[in-house]
Amino acid sequence: TFNKNFNLMILGQIISLFGASILKFALSLYILDITGKAEIFATILAVSSIPIIIFSPIGGAIADIFNRRNLMVIFDTVLILALFLFNNNGSILLVGIIMTILSVISTMYQPTVQSSTPLLVDNEHLMNANGIVAGVASLTNIAGPVLGGVLYGVIGINAIIAISCVSFFLSAIMEIFIQIPFIKQEQTSNIIKTIFTDIRDGIVHICKENRFILKILFLAIAINLFLSSMLIVGIPYIVKITMGASNFLYGLAEGAISFSSLVAAVSIGIFSKYLKITNLHIPFIICALVFIPMAFSVYPFILNTGFPVPFLIFIVSSMLIFFTTTLI
């Protein structure tokens, strides 16, 4: 049993993250529908993802300096104000701006919640509390696309905008009543200088003192470079445009792929005794082999067999690939 403050924070996290996940997914569908072009779709998503790179390193630092409760309220309020920019004829540029703001807030929001957890829960229940926080984030990644696809197909983008505004407003109201201990820290230098000093020290460490981490880092970059582009751009375009699947099926596909990654993360203890650095090439070979049926699923003679054969081949292959790479 957790205290009132933690319960309020989790409830606010659920409402806010679900609202953001549904909204971002629906906006991506909206862009794809009004343009039908993969390059525009990819450009908007790429630009809106830039804040994740910029703000991820500083999200934790900001959460340590400012009152976390106030930060949560401010984040939800900013999202509400951003959505007021949208109208019935939301332009591609406007949608891109809103998605960028969503990315910024989501990147800053999660470290704030994570750093608040130890302050609201005693050590005895901290592991369970951290599990709940992480579980909520994973659940929104799984269920958000499914709900976003269903709602977009049933009620349309404008209704989703309205629902998101209400959800962010409710989250902000609940967060006002959270009491999180806060002691203002003495700053020996400005925050920008502190952040860049920490980043510099980290780069020096992996480049000169521990080059093994550098190799692992490049491996992670390569995996994310190719698989993230496939997940963010390739899968939506293939499922929606090439295969002509409905918004609901697209949301179901995204949810299934996220679920496979979640299962891999949960079951890592089972596979860890078999996966070593010396045999890491084996799961990569498995991924390469699974790409073969995925590639065949978009060939005309497979597509001509009709739904659901190509869809199932493509999605099952995607799930296996993301399951394996999550283990890696």
CSV table of C-alpha atoms in Angstrom, one decimal:
chain,number,residue,atom,x,y,z
A,1,THR,CA,0.0,0.0,0.0
A,2,PHE,CA,1.4,3.4,-1.0
A,3,ASN,CA,0.7,6.8,0.4
A,4,LYS,CA,-1.7,9.4,-1.1
A,5,ASN,CA,1.1,11.5,-2.7
A,6,PHE,CA,2.5,8.5,-4.6
A,7,ASN,CA,-1.0,7.3,-5.7
A,8,LEU,CA,-1.8,10.8,-7.0
A,9,MET,CA,1.5,11.0,-8.9
A,10,ILE,CA,0.9,7.6,-10.6
A,11,LEU,CA,-2.7,8.5,-11.5
A,12,GLY,CA,-1.5,11.8,-13.0
A,13,GLN,CA,1.2,9.9,-14.8
A,14,ILE,CA,-1.3,7.5,-16.3
A,15,ILE,CA,-3.6,10.2,-17.4
A,16,SER,CA,-0.9,12.4,-18.8
A,17,LEU,CA,1.2,9.7,-20.6
A,18,PHE,CA,-1.9,8.0,-22.0
A,19,GLY,CA,-3.2,11.3,-23.3
A,20,ALA,CA,0.2,12.2,-24.9
A,21,SER,CA,0.7,8.7,-26.4
A,22,ILE,CA,-2.8,8.6,-27.9
A,23,LEU,CA,-2.4,12.2,-29.2
A,24,LYS,CA,1.0,11.6,-30.7
A,25,PHE,CA,-0.1,8.4,-32.5
A,26,ALA,CA,-3.3,10.1,-33.8
A,27,LEU,CA,-1.4,13.1,-35.1
A,28,SER,CA,1.0,10.8,-36.9
A,29,LEU,CA,-2.0,9.1,-38.6
A,30,TYR,CA,-3.4,12.5,-39.4
A,31,ILE,CA,-0.2,13.5,-41.2
A,32,LEU,CA,-0.1,10.2,-43.1
A,33,ASP,CA,-3.7,10.6,-44.2
A,34,ILE,CA,-3.4,14.2,-45.4
A,35,THR,CA,-0.1,13.7,-47.2
A,36,GLY,CA,0.1,10.0,-48.1
A,37,LYS,CA,3.9,10.6,-48.5
A,38,ALA,CA,6.5,8.7,-46.5
A,39,GLU,CA,9.1,11.5,-46.8
A,40,ILE,CA,6.9,14.2,-45.3
A,41,PHE,CA,5.8,11.8,-42.6
A,42,ALA,CA,9.4,10.8,-41.8
A,43,THR,CA,10.6,14.4,-41.8
A,44,ILE,CA,7.9,15.5,-39.3
A,45,LEU,CA,8.7,12.6,-37.0
A,46,ALA,CA,12.4,13.2,-37.3
A,47,VAL,CA,12.2,16.9,-36.4
A,48,SER,CA,9.8,16.2,-33.5
A,49,SER,CA,12.3,13.6,-32.2
A,50,ILE,CA,15.2,16.0,-32.0
A,51,PRO,CA,14.2,17.4,-28.6
A,52,ILE,CA,14.5,13.8,-27.2
A,53,ILE,CA,18.2,14.0,-28.1
A,54,ILE,CA,18.7,17.5,-26.7
A,55,PHE,CA,16.6,17.3,-23.5
A,56,SER,CA,17.2,13.7,-22.4
A,57,PRO,CA,20.6,14.5,-20.8
A,58,ILE,CA,19.3,17.6,-19.0
A,59,GLY,CA,15.8,16.3,-17.9
A,60,GLY,CA,17.2,14.7,-14.7
A,61,ALA,CA,19.3,17.8,-13.8
A,62,ILE,CA,16.3,20.1,-14.1
A,63,ALA,CA,14.3,17.7,-11.9
A,64,ASP,CA,17.0,18.0,-9.3
A,65,ILE,CA,17.0,21.7,-9.3
A,66,PHE,CA,13.4,22.7,-9.4
A,67,ASN,CA,10.3,21.7,-7.4
A,68,ARG,CA,9.1,18.4,-9.1
A,69,ARG,CA,5.4,18.9,-8.3
A,70,ASN,CA,5.5,22.3,-9.9
A,71,LEU,CA,7.3,20.9,-13.0
A,72,MET,CA,4.6,18.3,-13.5
A,73,VAL,CA,1.9,20.9,-13.3
A,74,ILE,CA,3.8,23.2,-15.7
A,75,PHE,CA,4.3,20.3,-18.2
A,76,ASP,CA,0.6,19.5,-18.4
A,77,THR,CA,-0.3,23.1,-18.7
A,78,VAL,CA,2.1,23.7,-21.6
A,79,LEU,CA,0.5,20.7,-23.4
A,80,ILE,CA,-3.0,22.2,-22.9
A,81,LEU,CA,-1.8,25.5,-24.4
A,82,ALA,CA,-0.1,23.8,-27.3
A,83,LEU,CA,-3.3,22.0,-28.2
A,84,PHE,CA,-5.1,25.3,-28.5
A,85,LEU,CA,-3.0,26.0,-31.5
A,86,PHE,CA,-4.8,23.2,-33.4
A,87,ASN,CA,-7.9,23.8,-35.4
A,88,ASN,CA,-10.1,22.0,-37.9
A,89,ASN,CA,-7.6,22.6,-40.6
A,90,GLY,CA,-4.4,21.9,-38.7
A,91,SER,CA,-1.5,22.4,-41.1
A,92,ILE,CA,1.5,20.1,-41.4
A,93,LEU,CA,3.7,22.7,-39.8
A,94,LEU,CA,1.3,23.2,-36.9
A,95,VAL,CA,1.1,19.5,-36.3
A,96,GLY,CA,4.9,19.3,-36.4
A,97,ILE,CA,5.1,22.0,-33.8
A,98,ILE,CA,2.6,20.3,-31.5
A,99,MET,CA,4.4,16.9,-31.9
A,100,THR,CA,7.7,18.6,-31.1
A,101,ILE,CA,6.2,20.1,-27.9
A,102,LEU,CA,4.9,16.6,-27.0
A,103,SER,CA,8.3,15.1,-27.4
A,104,VAL,CA,9.9,17.8,-25.2
A,105,ILE,CA,7.4,17.5,-22.4
A,106,SER,CA,7.4,13.6,-22.5
A,107,THR,CA,11.2,13.7,-22.3
A,108,MET,CA,11.2,16.0,-19.3
A,109,TYR,CA,8.2,14.5,-17.6
A,110,GLN,CA,9.4,10.9,-17.0
A,111,PRO,CA,12.7,11.8,-15.2
A,112,THR,CA,10.7,14.1,-13.0
A,113,VAL,CA,8.4,11.2,-11.9
A,114,GLN,CA,11.2,8.8,-11.5
A,115,SER,CA,13.3,11.1,-9.3
A,116,SER,CA,10.2,11.9,-7.2
A,117,THR,CA,9.5,8.2,-6.4
A,118,PRO,CA,12.3,7.7,-3.8
A,119,LEU,CA,11.1,10.9,-2.0
A,120,LEU,CA,7.5,9.6,-1.7
A,121,VAL,CA,8.1,5.9,-0.9
A,122,ASP,CA,10.2,4.3,1.8
A,123,ASN,CA,13.1,2.0,0.9
A,124,GLU,CA,11.1,-1.2,1.7
A,125,HIS,CA,8.6,-0.5,-1.1
A,126,LEU,CA,10.9,1.4,-3.5
A,127,MET,CA,11.5,-1.5,-5.9
A,128,ASN,CA,7.8,-2.1,-6.3
A,129,ALA,CA,7.2,1.6,-6.7
A,130,ASN,CA,9.8,1.9,-9.4
A,131,GLY,CA,8.3,-1.1,-11.1
A,132,ILE,CA,4.9,0.6,-11.2
A,133,VAL,CA,6.4,3.8,-12.6
A,134,ALA,CA,8.2,1.9,-15.4
A,135,GLY,CA,5.1,-0.3,-16.0
A,136,VAL,CA,2.9,2.7,-16.5
A,137,ALA,CA,5.4,4.0,-19.1
A,138,SER,CA,5.5,0.6,-20.9
A,139,LEU,CA,1.7,0.2,-20.8
A,140,THR,CA,1.2,3.6,-22.4
A,141,ASN,CA,3.5,2.6,-25.2
A,142,ILE,CA,1.5,-0.6,-25.8
A,143,ALA,CA,-2.1,0.6,-25.2
A,144,GLY,CA,-1.6,4.2,-26.5
A,145,PRO,CA,-1.2,3.3,-30.2
A,146,VAL,CA,-4.1,0.8,-30.0
A,147,LEU,CA,-6.4,3.3,-28.4
A,148,GLY,CA,-5.1,6.1,-30.7
A,149,GLY,CA,-5.9,4.0,-33.8
A,150,VAL,CA,-9.4,3.1,-32.6
A,151,LEU,CA,-10.3,6.7,-31.5
A,152,TYR,CA,-8.9,8.3,-34.6
A,153,GLY,CA,-11.0,6.0,-36.8
A,154,VAL,CA,-14.1,6.5,-34.8
A,155,ILE,CA,-14.2,10.1,-33.5
A,156,GLY,CA,-11.5,11.8,-35.6
A,157,ILE,CA,-8.5,14.1,-34.7
A,158,ASN,CA,-10.5,17.1,-33.4
A,159,ALA,CA,-12.3,15.0,-30.8
A,160,ILE,CA,-9.0,13.4,-29.7
A,161,ILE,CA,-7.5,16.9,-29.3
A,162,ALA,CA,-10.4,17.9,-27.0
A,163,ILE,CA,-10.1,14.6,-25.0
A,164,SER,CA,-6.3,15.2,-24.6
A,165,CYS,CA,-6.9,18.8,-23.3
A,166,VAL,CA,-9.3,17.4,-20.7
A,167,SER,CA,-6.8,14.6,-19.7
A,168,PHE,CA,-3.9,17.1,-19.3
A,169,PHE,CA,-6.1,19.4,-17.3
A,170,LEU,CA,-7.2,16.6,-14.9
A,171,SER,CA,-3.6,15.5,-14.5
A,172,ALA,CA,-2.5,19.1,-13.6
A,173,ILE,CA,-5.3,19.5,-11.1
A,174,MET,CA,-4.3,16.2,-9.3
A,175,GLU,CA,-0.6,17.1,-9.3
A,176,ILE,CA,-1.4,20.4,-7.5
A,177,PHE,CA,-2.3,18.3,-4.4
A,178,ILE,CA,0.9,16.2,-4.4
A,179,GLN,CA,3.3,17.0,-1.6
A,180,ILE,CA,6.9,16.2,-2.7
A,181,PRO,CA,9.7,17.1,-0.3
A,182,PHE,CA,11.9,19.8,-1.9
A,183,ILE,CA,15.2,21.3,-0.7
A,184,LYS,CA,16.6,24.0,-2.9
A,185,GLN,CA,20.2,23.0,-3.8
A,186,GLU,CA,23.1,25.4,-3.7
A,187,GLN,CA,24.5,25.9,-7.2
A,188,THR,CA,28.3,26.4,-7.5
A,189,SER,CA,27.9,27.2,-11.2
A,190,ASN,CA,25.1,27.6,-13.6
A,191,ILE,CA,23.1,24.6,-14.8
A,192,ILE,CA,24.3,24.8,-18.4
A,193,LYS,CA,28.0,24.6,-17.4
A,194,THR,CA,27.3,21.7,-15.0
A,195,ILE,CA,25.5,19.7,-17.7
A,196,PHE,CA,28.3,20.2,-20.3
A,197,THR,CA,30.9,19.4,-17.7
A,198,ASP,CA,29.2,16.1,-16.9
A,199,ILE,CA,28.8,15.2,-20.6
A,200,ARG,CA,32.5,16.0,-21.3
A,201,ASP,CA,33.6,13.8,-18.4
A,202,GLY,CA,31.5,11.0,-19.7
A,203,ILE,CA,32.9,11.3,-23.2
A,204,VAL,CA,36.5,11.3,-21.9
A,205,HIS,CA,35.8,8.2,-19.8
A,206,ILE,CA,34.4,6.1,-22.7
A,207,CYS,CA,36.9,7.3,-25.2
A,208,LYS,CA,40.1,6.9,-23.1
A,209,GLU,CA,39.4,4.9,-20.0
A,210,ASN,CA,36.8,2.4,-21.0
A,211,ARG,CA,36.8,1.8,-24.7
A,212,PHE,CA,34.6,-1.4,-24.3
A,213,ILE,CA,31.7,0.9,-23.4
A,214,LEU,CA,32.4,2.9,-26.6
A,215,LYS,CA,32.1,-0.3,-28.7
A,216,ILE,CA,28.8,-1.1,-27.0
A,217,LEU,CA,27.6,2.4,-27.6
A,218,PHE,CA,28.3,2.2,-31.3
A,219,LEU,CA,26.5,-1.1,-31.5
A,220,ALA,CA,23.5,0.4,-29.7
A,221,ILE,CA,23.6,3.4,-32.1
A,222,ALA,CA,23.6,1.1,-35.1
A,223,ILE,CA,20.6,-0.9,-33.8
A,224,ASN,CA,18.6,2.2,-33.0
A,225,LEU,CA,19.5,3.9,-36.3
A,226,PHE,CA,18.0,1.1,-38.4
A,227,LEU,CA,15.3,-0.3,-36.2
A,228,SER,CA,13.9,3.0,-34.9
A,229,SER,CA,13.6,4.3,-38.5
A,230,MET,CA,11.7,1.1,-39.4
A,231,LEU,CA,9.4,1.3,-36.4
A,232,ILE,CA,8.7,5.0,-36.7
A,233,VAL,CA,8.5,5.4,-40.5
A,234,GLY,CA,8.7,2.0,-42.3
A,235,ILE,CA,6.1,0.1,-40.3
A,236,PRO,CA,3.4,2.8,-40.4
A,237,TYR,CA,3.8,3.4,-44.1
A,238,ILE,CA,3.9,-0.3,-45.0
A,239,VAL,CA,0.9,-1.2,-42.8
A,240,LYS,CA,-1.2,1.8,-43.7
A,241,ILE,CA,-0.3,2.6,-47.3
A,242,THR,CA,1.2,-0.5,-48.8
A,243,MET,CA,-1.2,-3.0,-47.1
A,244,GLY,CA,-4.1,-0.6,-46.7
A,245,ALA,CA,-4.8,-1.6,-43.1
A,246,SER,CA,-7.3,0.3,-41.0
A,247,ASN,CA,-6.3,2.7,-38.2
A,248,PHE,CA,-7.4,0.1,-35.7
A,249,LEU,CA,-5.2,-2.6,-37.2
A,250,TYR,CA,-2.3,-0.1,-37.4
A,251,GLY,CA,-2.7,0.7,-33.7
A,252,LEU,CA,-3.0,-3.1,-33.0
A,253,ALA,CA,0.3,-3.7,-34.9
A,254,GLU,CA,2.2,-1.0,-33.0
A,255,GLY,CA,0.8,-2.3,-29.7
A,256,ALA,CA,1.8,-5.9,-30.5
A,257,ILE,CA,5.4,-4.8,-31.4
A,258,SER,CA,5.7,-2.7,-28.2
A,259,PHE,CA,4.3,-5.7,-26.2
A,260,SER,CA,7.0,-8.0,-27.7
A,261,SER,CA,9.7,-5.6,-26.4
A,262,LEU,CA,8.0,-5.5,-23.0
A,263,VAL,CA,8.0,-9.3,-22.8
A,264,ALA,CA,11.7,-9.4,-23.8
A,265,ALA,CA,12.5,-6.9,-21.1
A,266,VAL,CA,10.6,-8.8,-18.4
A,267,SER,CA,12.1,-12.2,-19.4
A,268,ILE,CA,15.7,-11.0,-19.7
A,269,GLY,CA,16.6,-13.0,-16.6
A,270,ILE,CA,15.8,-16.2,-18.4
A,271,PHE,CA,17.9,-15.4,-21.5
A,272,SER,CA,20.8,-13.7,-19.8
A,273,LYS,CA,22.6,-16.9,-19.0
A,274,TYR,CA,22.7,-17.8,-22.7
A,275,LEU,CA,23.5,-14.4,-24.1
A,276,LYS,CA,27.2,-13.4,-23.8
A,277,ILE,CA,29.3,-10.8,-25.6
A,278,THR,CA,31.2,-13.7,-27.3
A,279,ASN,CA,28.0,-15.1,-28.9
A,280,LEU,CA,26.1,-11.9,-29.5
A,281,HIS,CA,26.4,-12.5,-33.2
A,282,ILE,CA,23.8,-15.3,-32.9
A,283,PRO,CA,20.8,-13.1,-32.1
A,284,PHE,CA,21.9,-10.7,-34.9
A,285,ILE,CA,21.9,-13.7,-37.3
A,286,ILE,CA,18.4,-14.6,-36.1
A,287,CYS,CA,17.2,-11.0,-36.8
A,288,ALA,CA,18.7,-11.1,-40.3
A,289,LEU,CA,16.9,-14.4,-41.1
A,290,VAL,CA,13.6,-13.0,-39.8
A,291,PHE,CA,13.9,-10.0,-42.1
A,292,ILE,CA,13.5,-12.4,-45.0
A,293,PRO,CA,9.8,-13.3,-44.5
A,294,MET,CA,9.2,-9.6,-43.6
A,295,ALA,CA,10.6,-8.6,-47.0
A,296,PHE,CA,8.5,-11.2,-48.8
A,297,SER,CA,5.3,-10.0,-47.1
A,298,VAL,CA,5.4,-6.8,-49.2
A,299,TYR,CA,6.1,-8.5,-52.5
A,300,PRO,CA,3.1,-8.3,-54.9
A,301,PHE,CA,2.4,-12.0,-55.1
A,302,ILE,CA,2.1,-12.1,-51.3
A,303,LEU,CA,0.1,-8.9,-51.1
A,304,ASN,CA,-2.3,-10.3,-53.8
A,305,THR,CA,-3.2,-13.2,-51.5
A,306,GLY,CA,-5.2,-10.6,-49.6
A,307,PHE,CA,-5.7,-9.8,-45.9
A,308,PRO,CA,-4.6,-11.1,-43.4
A,309,VAL,CA,-1.7,-13.1,-44.8
A,310,PRO,CA,0.8,-10.4,-45.6
A,311,PHE,CA,-0.2,-8.4,-42.5
A,312,LEU,CA,0.3,-11.3,-40.1
A,313,ILE,CA,3.6,-12.3,-41.7
A,314,PHE,CA,4.9,-8.7,-41.4
A,315,ILE,CA,3.7,-8.1,-37.8
A,316,VAL,CA,4.9,-11.5,-36.5
A,317,SER,CA,8.3,-10.9,-38.1
A,318,SER,CA,8.5,-7.4,-36.6
A,319,MET,CA,7.6,-8.7,-33.1
A,320,LEU,CA,10.4,-11.4,-33.3
A,321,ILE,CA,12.9,-8.8,-34.5
A,322,PHE,CA,12.1,-6.3,-31.7
A,323,PHE,CA,11.9,-9.1,-29.1
A,324,THR,CA,15.4,-10.2,-30.1
A,325,THR,CA,16.9,-6.7,-30.3
A,326,THR,CA,15.5,-5.8,-26.9
A,327,LEU,CA,17.3,-8.9,-25.5
A,328,ILE,CA,20.5,-7.7,-27.2
